Amino acid sequence: MQTSQTRPAAQGKPAPVGREAEFRRRAQDEQARLREALADPETVQSTVLAAAVEANRDSDFGRSHGFSAVKSTDDYRAAVPIRVHEEFAPWLERVVNGESGVLSSEDPIVYFSSSGTTGAEKRIPVTATFLKRSFLPFYFAGLATAVEHHPGMTAADDSVLNLWQDPHSRTGRTEGGQPHIGPSQIDYRRIGEDVATGLGNRAPWSRLPERFDETDPWERTYLRLRLAAEHDIRAVIAVNPAIAAALPYQLGLWWQRIVQEIHDGTLGGAAFREPAPERAREIERAARRSGTVRPCDLWPRLEVVLAWTSYVARLYLPWVAQEYGPGVRVLPAPLGSCEGPLVAAVDRHFTAGALMTPSCFYEFVPAEDDVRGDSQTMLAHELEEGRDYHVVLSHIAGLYRCATRDIVRVAGFVDRTPRVEYCGRDGMLSAADERLREHQVLRAMSAAVADTGLEVRNVTWRLDPASTGTPSHQALVAFHGKVTGTEQRAFSRILDARLAEESAGYRRAREKGTLASLGVVPAEPELFLRDWRRRVEAGERPPRVKDRVFRPDSPMWARTAGEQPR
């Protein structure tokens, strides 16, 4: 009789030895280069900046900012003001409309997209040189630790369920006709880097039949899981931790449908392959044992999930790992933004990785300061452990001193290079000049969890709209397990006190009485998963549906607090 461990092996098609070996070698080589760079961040960063300035000195931006006279970091900072992405619009519009040599001497081949803080869609120029020199070294180096410790990731084309990358999904276009895509959609074959297409992107579910081309992202995920359920998955690549959290929830919703389609040999209700009734009965038996189907029930040899592990995810990923099954661990994925790479794992530190100094030129502004065009910046080797900073980056594809609106914390150093973790976005909430930021909320939340022993699965935050007198903040908190009223009130008091420790502005407002104590509204963890589902069903690609602490207009508030949707 076939089992879940024998049938997938027969179904799966082993990857050619040359390709899997090449992926491992490339990852090891790029991590070795990064490790070599960790000892001398000053020299590495100077080299990266000099290359970007020299390559683009004859671009319109380079000429207007005097790149030919830039001989040092100080020259560069004097010549180019710090800008947020929206302030690059005059140059970007010309590039998108087909004009060459505007931001960079090399024309972009795609544009990375991401929903900006203002709600406008970002358009980040991406050149072939940037992909080869900056992005792919970051991508490979950041995966090297996981591949080293979990060789099953490169065992076969179908050994990885990659829920982040979807290079065959429908793509957007700029006004000039160039691809306008997320980093997860890029086709590396376009620049001759076929090896980068690995880790699950050649599996049978990576390219769905054409009849599903217009299918929404929610259903596409179902279709991929239905196909993967007949294979021997060893690793799940989520990157976005909300995707990792959603997978056990989705299997709980879909396992009966998956069983029926495997039994009948259908995909999306249409005939697809030979029926597999024994595999269907196997899954049903697992469901009877546990009341649902967990990832480990489908894939007994599943070992690892790759996801971003900082920000809100540090609260819930330990619980998510348990839902995947015993023996499954979470490892950090490479961390960056659409603007550029940021950190790569060089070991198994859970929340922080080494600053990717060979990829971009980084500057930092202390998080307590506002970022202005003329802000004084610190360089990588000048950062202090335990401090929070705004990130400003430059790279060869045509971004120069771009403030990303991300805040990071220095968790230590790897050799002489900062070990950095992502803390949150640069937004703030303020009703009494307290100027409260996401990273302060999350650190206070983590401290309150440690102080009370309660466990938190997710959180979102707003100013309480019901306050008729003294304003206050309000936290929507998904506790793990049952929490009594006494415990909730204690948690609220401690969280309020911890906020006062994290934020001097919050402390002053509370002491003056211009800000009332915060309110905690309990929520079921599934509320956050249902909200994620709502957004994906509405058409947002899962890699873009990310955790956010400050979401004052989220429909979750109305569903929990008894308010009417606006």
Coordinates of C-alpha atoms in Angstrom, one line a residue:
M1 CA 0.0 0.0 0.0
Q2 CA 1.3 3.5 -0.9
T3 CA 1.8 5.9 2.0
S4 CA 2.2 9.7 2.1
Q5 CA 5.9 9.1 2.1
T6 CA 6.1 6.7 -0.8
R7 CA 3.5 8.0 -3.2
P8 CA 4.9 11.6 -3.5
A9 CA 8.4 10.2 -4.2
A10 CA 6.9 8.3 -7.2
Q11 CA 5.0 11.4 -8.3
G12 CA 7.8 13.9 -7.9
K13 CA 10.4 14.4 -10.6
P14 CA 13.9 14.8 -9.2
A15 CA 15.7 17.9 -10.1
P16 CA 18.7 17.5 -12.3
V17 CA 21.8 17.0 -10.1
G18 CA 23.6 19.9 -11.8
R19 CA 20.9 22.4 -11.1
E20 CA 20.4 21.5 -7.5
A21 CA 24.1 21.5 -6.9
E22 CA 24.5 24.8 -8.7
F23 CA 21.8 26.4 -6.4
R24 CA 23.6 25.2 -3.3
R25 CA 27.0 26.3 -4.6
R26 CA 25.7 29.7 -5.5
A27 CA 24.1 30.2 -2.1
Q28 CA 27.3 29.1 -0.3
D29 CA 29.4 31.3 -2.4
E30 CA 27.3 34.4 -1.9
Q31 CA 27.1 33.9 1.8
A32 CA 30.9 33.4 1.9
R33 CA 31.3 36.8 0.1
L34 CA 29.0 38.4 2.6
R35 CA 30.9 36.9 5.5
E36 CA 34.1 38.3 4.1
A37 CA 32.6 41.7 3.9
L38 CA 31.4 41.7 7.5
A39 CA 34.9 42.6 8.8
D40 CA 35.2 45.9 7.0
P41 CA 31.9 47.6 6.4
E42 CA 33.5 51.0 5.8
T43 CA 35.5 49.8 2.8
V44 CA 32.6 47.7 1.4
Q45 CA 30.1 50.6 1.7
S46 CA 32.6 53.1 0.1
T47 CA 33.0 50.7 -2.8
V48 CA 29.3 50.2 -3.3
L49 CA 28.7 54.0 -3.3
A50 CA 31.6 54.7 -5.6
A51 CA 30.3 52.1 -8.1
A52 CA 26.8 53.6 -8.1
V53 CA 28.0 57.2 -8.6
E54 CA 30.5 56.3 -11.3
A55 CA 28.0 54.1 -13.2
N56 CA 25.4 56.9 -13.3
R57 CA 27.5 60.1 -13.4
D58 CA 26.3 60.8 -16.9
S59 CA 22.6 60.2 -16.2
D60 CA 20.4 63.3 -15.9
F61 CA 20.2 62.9 -12.2
G62 CA 23.9 62.4 -11.9
R63 CA 24.7 65.5 -13.9
S64 CA 22.2 67.7 -12.0
H65 CA 23.6 66.5 -8.7
G66 CA 27.3 66.8 -9.6
F67 CA 28.2 63.2 -9.5
S68 CA 31.4 63.9 -11.4
A69 CA 32.7 65.9 -8.4
V70 CA 31.7 63.3 -5.8
K71 CA 34.9 61.7 -4.4
S72 CA 33.7 60.7 -0.9
T73 CA 30.7 59.9 1.2
D74 CA 30.7 63.4 2.6
D75 CA 30.6 64.8 -1.0
Y76 CA 27.7 62.5 -1.8
R77 CA 25.7 63.6 1.2
A78 CA 26.3 67.2 0.4
A79 CA 25.3 66.9 -3.2
V80 CA 22.1 64.8 -2.8
P81 CA 19.3 65.5 -0.3
I82 CA 17.4 62.7 1.4
R83 CA 14.0 62.1 -0.4
V84 CA 11.1 59.8 0.1
H85 CA 9.9 57.8 -2.9
E86 CA 7.2 60.3 -3.9
E87 CA 9.8 63.0 -4.4
F88 CA 11.5 61.0 -7.1
A89 CA 8.3 61.3 -9.2
P90 CA 9.6 63.9 -11.7
W91 CA 12.4 61.6 -12.7
L92 CA 10.4 58.4 -12.5
E93 CA 7.7 59.7 -14.8
R94 CA 10.2 60.4 -17.5
V95 CA 11.8 57.0 -17.1
V96 CA 8.4 55.2 -17.2
N97 CA 7.5 57.2 -20.4
G98 CA 10.5 55.7 -22.1
E99 CA 13.2 58.4 -21.7
S100 CA 16.7 56.9 -21.3
G101 CA 19.5 58.1 -19.0
V102 CA 17.3 59.8 -16.5
L103 CA 18.0 58.2 -13.1
S104 CA 20.6 55.7 -14.2
S105 CA 22.7 55.2 -17.3
E106 CA 21.2 51.7 -17.7
D107 CA 17.5 51.5 -18.6
P108 CA 15.3 49.6 -16.1
I109 CA 14.0 46.2 -17.3
V110 CA 11.2 46.0 -14.7
Y111 CA 9.8 48.1 -11.9
F112 CA 9.2 46.7 -8.5
S113 CA 5.8 47.7 -7.0
S114 CA 4.6 48.1 -3.5
S115 CA 1.8 50.0 -1.9
G116 CA 3.3 53.1 -0.4
T117 CA 2.6 54.8 2.9
T118 CA 0.5 57.4 1.0
G119 CA -1.5 54.6 -0.7
A120 CA 0.0 55.4 -4.1
E121 CA 1.6 52.5 -5.9
K122 CA 5.4 52.7 -5.8
R123 CA 7.5 52.2 -9.0
I124 CA 11.0 51.2 -8.2
P125 CA 13.4 51.0 -11.2
V126 CA 15.2 47.7 -11.5
T127 CA 18.1 47.2 -13.9
A128 CA 19.8 44.0 -14.9
T129 CA 23.0 45.2 -13.2
F130 CA 21.1 45.8 -10.0
L131 CA 19.6 42.3 -10.1
K132 CA 23.0 40.7 -10.7
R133 CA 25.2 42.7 -8.3
S134 CA 22.7 43.6 -5.6
F135 CA 19.5 41.6 -5.5
L136 CA 20.6 38.1 -6.3
P137 CA 23.6 38.1 -4.0
F138 CA 21.2 39.1 -1.2
Y139 CA 18.7 36.4 -2.3
F140 CA 21.2 33.6 -2.4
A141 CA 23.2 34.6 0.7
G142 CA 19.9 34.9 2.7
L143 CA 18.9 31.4 1.8
A144 CA 22.3 29.7 2.4
T145 CA 21.8 28.9 6.1
A146 CA 18.4 27.3 5.4
V147 CA 19.8 25.2 2.5
E148 CA 22.8 24.1 4.5
H149 CA 20.8 22.9 7.5
H150 CA 17.9 21.5 5.5
P151 CA 19.2 19.8 2.4
G152 CA 15.8 18.5 1.5
M153 CA 15.1 22.0 0.2
T154 CA 17.1 21.2 -2.9
A155 CA 16.3 17.5 -3.1
A156 CA 13.8 17.8 -6.0
D157 CA 11.8 20.3 -8.0
D158 CA 8.8 19.5 -5.9
S159 CA 10.4 19.4 -2.4
V160 CA 9.6 23.1 -1.7
L161 CA 6.1 24.7 -1.5
N162 CA 6.9 28.3 -2.5
L163 CA 3.9 30.4 -1.6
W164 CA 5.8 33.7 -2.0
Q165 CA 7.1 33.6 -5.5
D166 CA 4.7 33.3 -8.4
P167 CA 6.5 34.3 -11.6
H168 CA 3.7 32.9 -13.7
S169 CA 0.9 35.0 -12.2
R170 CA -0.6 37.9 -14.1
T171 CA 1.6 41.0 -14.1
G172 CA 0.9 44.7 -14.2
R173 CA 2.5 47.2 -16.7
T174 CA 3.7 50.8 -16.5
E175 CA 2.4 53.4 -18.9
G176 CA 5.5 52.7 -21.0
G177 CA 4.7 49.0 -21.1
Q178 CA 7.4 47.7 -18.8
P179 CA 6.5 45.0 -16.2
H180 CA 5.4 46.5 -12.9
I181 CA 5.6 43.7 -10.5
G182 CA 6.4 42.6 -7.0
P183 CA 9.9 41.1 -6.3
S184 CA 8.2 37.8 -5.9
Q185 CA 7.1 37.8 -9.6
I186 CA 10.4 38.4 -11.3
D187 CA 11.5 35.9 -14.0
Y188 CA 15.2 35.6 -13.6
R189 CA 15.6 33.8 -16.9
R190 CA 15.3 37.2 -18.5
I191 CA 18.8 38.1 -17.3
G192 CA 20.3 34.7 -17.8
E193 CA 20.0 33.6 -14.1
D194 CA 17.9 30.5 -14.6
V195 CA 19.3 28.9 -11.4
A196 CA 17.6 31.6 -9.3
T197 CA 14.2 30.3 -10.5
G198 CA 14.7 27.3 -8.1
L199 CA 13.2 26.3 -4.8
G200 CA 9.7 25.3 -5.8
N201 CA 9.3 27.4 -8.9
R202 CA 9.6 24.4 -11.2
A203 CA 7.2 22.2 -9.2
P204 CA 4.0 21.0 -10.9
W205 CA 1.9 23.6 -9.2
S206 CA 4.1 26.6 -10.1
R207 CA 2.5 27.0 -13.5
L208 CA -1.2 26.4 -13.3
P209 CA -3.2 25.4 -16.5
E210 CA -4.1 28.4 -18.7
R211 CA -7.8 28.1 -17.7
F212 CA -6.9 29.5 -14.3
D213 CA -5.0 32.6 -15.6
E214 CA -7.8 35.0 -14.5
T215 CA -8.4 33.2 -11.2
D216 CA -8.2 35.3 -8.1
P217 CA -5.2 34.9 -5.7
W218 CA -7.2 33.0 -3.0
E219 CA -8.3 30.3 -5.5
R220 CA -4.9 30.1 -7.0
T221 CA -3.5 29.3 -3.6
Y222 CA -6.1 26.5 -3.2
L223 CA -5.1 25.1 -6.6
R224 CA -1.4 25.1 -5.7
L225 CA -2.1 23.4 -2.3
R226 CA -4.3 20.8 -3.9
L227 CA -1.5 19.8 -6.3
A228 CA 1.2 20.0 -3.6
A229 CA -0.9 17.6 -1.4
E230 CA 0.2 14.7 -3.6
H231 CA 4.0 15.5 -3.2
D232 CA 6.7 15.2 -0.6
I233 CA 7.1 18.8 0.6
R234 CA 10.2 19.3 2.8
A235 CA 10.0 23.1 3.2
V236 CA 7.5 26.0 2.9
I237 CA 8.8 29.4 1.7
A238 CA 6.4 32.0 2.8
V239 CA 8.6 35.1 3.3
N240 CA 5.6 37.2 4.3
P241 CA 4.8 35.7 7.7
A242 CA 1.1 36.3 7.2
I243 CA 1.3 33.7 4.5
A244 CA 2.9 31.3 6.9
A245 CA 0.2 31.9 9.5
A246 CA -2.6 31.5 6.9
L247 CA -1.5 28.0 5.6
P248 CA -2.8 25.9 8.5
Y249 CA -6.0 28.0 8.5
Q250 CA -6.5 27.5 4.7
L251 CA -6.0 23.7 5.1
G252 CA -8.7 23.7 7.8
L253 CA -11.0 25.3 5.3
W254 CA -10.0 23.3 2.2
W255 CA -9.0 19.8 3.3
Q256 CA -12.3 18.2 2.4
R257 CA -12.3 19.8 -1.0
I258 CA -8.7 18.7 -1.5
V259 CA -9.6 15.1 -0.5
Q260 CA -12.5 15.0 -2.9
E261 CA -10.4 16.3 -5.8
I262 CA -7.5 13.9 -5.1
H263 CA -10.0 11.1 -5.0
D264 CA -11.6 12.1 -8.3
G265 CA -8.4 13.2 -10.0
T266 CA -9.8 16.7 -10.6
L267 CA -8.3 20.2 -10.3
G268 CA -10.8 23.1 -9.8
G269 CA -13.6 20.7 -10.6
A270 CA -12.3 19.6 -14.0
A271 CA -10.6 16.3 -14.9
F272 CA -6.8 16.6 -14.4
R273 CA -5.0 13.3 -13.6
E274 CA -5.6 9.8 -12.5
P275 CA -7.8 9.5 -9.4
A276 CA -5.9 8.6 -6.2
P277 CA -8.4 7.2 -3.7
E278 CA -5.9 5.7 -1.4
R279 CA -4.1 9.1 -0.9
A280 CA -7.5 10.7 -0.3
R281 CA -8.3 8.1 2.4
E282 CA -4.9 8.7 4.0
I283 CA -5.7 12.4 4.5
E284 CA -9.2 11.6 5.8
R285 CA -7.6 9.3 8.4
A286 CA -5.3 12.1 9.5
A287 CA -8.3 14.4 9.8
R288 CA -10.2 12.0 12.0
R289 CA -7.2 11.8 14.4
S290 CA -6.8 15.6 14.9
G291 CA -10.1 17.1 13.8
T292 CA -8.4 18.9 10.9
V293 CA -5.5 18.5 8.5
R294 CA -2.2 20.0 9.5
P295 CA 0.7 20.6 7.1
C296 CA 2.6 17.7 8.8
D297 CA -0.4 15.4 8.0
L298 CA 0.0 16.1 4.3
W299 CA 3.8 16.2 4.4
P300 CA 5.4 14.0 7.1
R301 CA 8.9 15.1 6.1
L302 CA 8.2 18.8 6.4
E303 CA 11.1 20.4 8.3
V304 CA 11.2 24.1 7.9
V305 CA 9.2 27.3 7.1
L306 CA 11.0 30.4 5.9
A307 CA 9.5 33.8 6.8
W308 CA 10.3 37.2 8.1
T309 CA 10.6 36.7 11.8
S310 CA 10.6 40.2 13.3
Y311 CA 7.9 42.9 13.7
V312 CA 4.5 41.4 14.7
A313 CA 5.6 38.0 13.5
R314 CA 7.9 37.5 16.5
L315 CA 4.7 37.3 18.6
Y316 CA 2.9 34.7 16.6
L317 CA 5.4 32.6 14.6
P318 CA 6.3 30.3 17.6
W319 CA 2.6 29.3 17.7
V320 CA 2.4 29.0 14.0
A321 CA 5.3 26.5 14.0
Q322 CA 3.3 24.3 16.4
E323 CA 0.3 24.4 14.0
Y324 CA 2.6 23.0 11.2
G325 CA 3.5 20.0 13.3
P326 CA 6.1 18.6 15.7
G327 CA 9.7 19.1 14.4
V328 CA 8.8 22.0 12.1
R329 CA 10.9 25.0 12.7
V330 CA 10.8 28.6 11.4
L331 CA 14.0 30.2 9.9
P332 CA 14.3 33.8 8.9
A333 CA 14.0 34.7 5.2
P334 CA 16.1 37.4 3.5
L335 CA 14.6 40.7 4.6
G336 CA 14.3 43.7 2.3
S337 CA 11.8 46.1 0.7
C338 CA 10.9 47.0 -2.9
E339 CA 13.5 49.8 -2.6
G340 CA 16.3 47.3 -2.0
P341 CA 17.9 44.5 0.1
L342 CA 18.4 45.0 3.8
V343 CA 19.6 42.0 5.8
A344 CA 20.5 38.4 5.2
A345 CA 20.8 35.5 7.7
V346 CA 24.3 34.3 8.2
D347 CA 23.4 32.1 11.2
R348 CA 20.2 30.9 12.9
H349 CA 19.5 34.1 14.9
F350 CA 15.7 34.2 15.0
T351 CA 14.9 37.9 14.4
A352 CA 18.0 39.7 13.1
G353 CA 20.5 39.3 10.2
A354 CA 23.6 41.0 8.9
L355 CA 23.2 44.2 7.1
M356 CA 23.7 43.4 3.4
T357 CA 26.6 45.9 2.9
P358 CA 27.7 44.6 -0.6
S359 CA 24.2 45.3 -2.1
C360 CA 23.3 48.9 -1.3
F361 CA 24.8 52.0 0.4
Y362 CA 23.0 52.5 3.7
E363 CA 22.6 55.6 5.9
F364 CA 20.7 55.8 9.1
V365 CA 18.9 58.6 11.0
P366 CA 18.1 58.0 14.7
A367 CA 14.4 56.9 15.0
E368 CA 13.6 59.6 17.5
D369 CA 14.4 62.3 14.9
D370 CA 12.2 63.2 11.9
V371 CA 13.8 62.5 8.5
R372 CA 14.4 65.7 6.5
G373 CA 16.3 66.4 3.3
D374 CA 19.3 67.7 5.3
S375 CA 19.2 65.2 8.2
Q376 CA 22.5 64.2 9.6
T377 CA 23.0 60.5 8.9
M378 CA 25.1 57.7 10.4
L379 CA 26.9 55.0 8.4
A380 CA 26.8 51.3 9.0
H381 CA 30.0 51.2 11.1
E382 CA 28.8 54.1 13.3
L383 CA 25.6 52.5 14.6
E384 CA 25.1 51.6 18.2
E385 CA 23.7 48.3 19.6
G386 CA 20.2 48.7 21.1
R387 CA 19.4 51.8 19.1
D388 CA 16.6 52.3 16.5
Y389 CA 17.1 54.0 13.2
H390 CA 15.3 55.2 10.0
V391 CA 16.8 53.6 6.9
V392 CA 18.0 55.6 3.9
L393 CA 19.5 53.7 1.0
S394 CA 21.1 54.2 -2.4
H395 CA 21.8 51.7 -5.2
I396 CA 23.1 51.4 -8.7
A397 CA 19.6 51.1 -10.3
G398 CA 18.8 54.8 -9.7
L399 CA 17.7 55.3 -6.1
Y400 CA 19.8 57.9 -4.3
R401 CA 19.3 58.6 -0.5
C402 CA 15.8 57.3 -0.5
A403 CA 14.2 57.2 2.9
T404 CA 12.3 53.9 3.0
R405 CA 10.1 54.8 6.0
D406 CA 11.3 51.6 7.7
I407 CA 12.7 51.6 11.2
V408 CA 15.3 49.0 12.3
R409 CA 17.0 48.1 15.5
V410 CA 20.6 47.1 15.9
A411 CA 20.5 43.8 17.8
G412 CA 24.3 43.4 17.9
F413 CA 27.1 42.9 15.4
V414 CA 28.4 40.1 13.2
D415 CA 32.1 40.8 13.2
R416 CA 32.0 44.6 12.6
T417 CA 28.8 44.8 10.7
P418 CA 25.5 45.6 12.4
R419 CA 23.0 42.7 13.0
V420 CA 19.7 44.4 12.2
E421 CA 16.1 43.5 12.8
Y422 CA 13.0 45.2 11.3
C423 CA 10.9 47.1 13.9
G424 CA 8.1 48.7 11.9
R425 CA 7.0 51.5 9.6
D426 CA 7.7 55.2 10.2
G427 CA 4.0 56.1 10.8
M428 CA 2.9 57.5 14.1
L429 CA -0.3 58.1 16.0
S430 CA -0.8 61.2 18.2
A431 CA -3.7 62.8 20.0
A432 CA -1.8 64.7 22.6
D433 CA 1.6 65.3 21.0
E434 CA 2.7 61.8 22.2
R435 CA 3.9 60.8 18.7
L436 CA 3.6 57.1 19.3
R437 CA 5.3 54.8 16.8
E438 CA 4.8 51.1 15.8
H439 CA 8.2 49.9 17.1
Q440 CA 7.4 51.4 20.5
V441 CA 4.0 49.7 20.6
L442 CA 5.5 46.3 19.7
R443 CA 8.3 46.5 22.3
A444 CA 5.8 47.5 25.0
M445 CA 3.6 44.6 23.8
S446 CA 6.4 42.1 24.0
A447 CA 7.3 43.3 27.5
A448 CA 3.7 43.1 28.7
V449 CA 3.5 39.5 27.3
A450 CA 6.7 38.6 29.3
D451 CA 5.3 40.4 32.5
T452 CA 1.9 38.7 32.5
G453 CA 2.6 35.3 30.9
L454 CA -0.3 35.9 28.5
E455 CA 0.4 35.1 24.9
V456 CA -0.5 37.3 21.9
R457 CA -1.2 36.1 18.4
N458 CA -1.7 39.4 16.7
V459 CA -2.5 43.1 17.3
T460 CA -3.6 46.2 15.6
W461 CA -3.8 49.7 17.1
R462 CA -5.7 53.0 16.7
L463 CA -6.7 56.2 18.6
D464 CA -10.0 55.4 20.3
P465 CA -12.8 57.1 18.3
A466 CA -15.2 56.7 21.2
S467 CA -13.3 59.0 23.5
T468 CA -15.5 62.1 24.1
G469 CA -13.2 63.7 26.7
T470 CA -9.6 62.9 27.2
P471 CA -8.3 60.9 24.1
S472 CA -6.8 57.5 24.5
H473 CA -5.3 54.7 22.4
Q474 CA -7.0 51.4 21.8
A475 CA -5.4 48.0 21.1
L476 CA -7.2 45.1 19.3
V477 CA -5.4 42.1 20.7
A478 CA -5.8 38.4 19.7
F479 CA -4.8 36.5 22.8
H480 CA -3.8 32.8 22.6
G481 CA -6.3 30.8 24.7
K482 CA -8.9 32.0 27.2
V483 CA -8.2 35.2 29.1
T484 CA -10.2 36.2 32.1
G485 CA -11.4 39.8 32.7
T486 CA -8.9 40.1 35.6
E487 CA -6.1 39.1 33.3
Q488 CA -7.2 41.4 30.6
R489 CA -7.3 44.4 33.0
A490 CA -3.9 43.6 34.4
F491 CA -2.5 43.3 30.8
S492 CA -4.0 46.7 30.0
R493 CA -2.4 48.4 33.0
I494 CA 1.0 46.8 32.4
L495 CA 0.9 47.6 28.7
D496 CA 0.1 51.2 29.5
A497 CA 3.1 51.4 31.9
R498 CA 5.4 49.7 29.4
L499 CA 4.4 52.3 26.7
A500 CA 5.3 55.1 29.1
E501 CA 8.8 53.5 29.4
E502 CA 9.2 53.1 25.6
S503 CA 7.9 56.5 24.6
A504 CA 8.8 59.7 26.4
G505 CA 6.0 61.5 24.6
Y506 CA 3.4 59.0 25.8
R507 CA 4.7 59.2 29.3
R508 CA 4.5 63.0 29.3
A509 CA 0.9 63.0 28.0
R510 CA -0.1 60.4 30.6
E511 CA 1.5 62.4 33.4
K512 CA -0.1 65.6 32.3
G513 CA -3.5 63.9 32.0
T514 CA -3.9 64.9 28.4
L515 CA -4.0 61.2 27.4
A516 CA -6.2 58.6 29.2
S517 CA -5.1 55.0 29.8
L518 CA -5.3 52.8 26.8
G519 CA -8.1 50.3 26.2
V520 CA -7.5 46.6 25.2
V521 CA -10.2 45.0 23.1
P522 CA -9.8 41.2 22.9
A523 CA -10.2 39.4 19.6
E524 CA -10.2 35.8 18.4
P525 CA -7.0 35.0 16.4
E526 CA -9.1 33.9 13.5
L527 CA -10.4 37.5 13.1
F528 CA -7.0 38.4 11.7
L529 CA -6.9 35.4 9.4
R530 CA -10.4 36.2 8.1
D531 CA -9.3 39.7 7.4
W532 CA -6.3 38.4 5.5
R533 CA -8.7 36.2 3.6
R534 CA -11.0 39.1 2.8
R535 CA -8.1 41.1 1.2
V536 CA -6.8 38.2 -0.8
E537 CA -10.2 37.3 -2.1
A538 CA -10.6 40.9 -3.1
G539 CA -7.6 40.4 -5.5
E540 CA -4.5 41.4 -3.5
R541 CA -1.6 39.1 -4.0
P542 CA -0.7 37.3 -0.8
P543 CA 2.9 38.6 -0.7
R544 CA 1.5 42.2 -0.5
V545 CA -1.0 41.5 2.3
K546 CA 1.3 42.2 5.2
D547 CA 0.9 42.7 9.0
R548 CA 0.4 46.3 10.0
V549 CA 0.2 47.5 13.6
F550 CA -1.4 50.9 12.9
R551 CA -4.6 50.1 11.0
P552 CA -7.2 52.5 12.4
D553 CA -9.6 52.0 9.5
S554 CA -9.5 48.2 9.4
P555 CA -12.9 46.5 9.2
M556 CA -11.8 44.3 12.1
W557 CA -12.6 47.0 14.6
A558 CA -16.2 47.1 13.5
R559 CA -16.6 43.4 13.7
T560 CA -15.1 43.2 17.1
A561 CA -16.1 46.3 18.9
G562 CA -19.7 46.3 17.8
E563 CA -19.3 49.4 15.7
Q564 CA -21.0 49.9 12.3
P565 CA -18.7 49.7 9.3
R566 CA -17.9 53.1 7.9

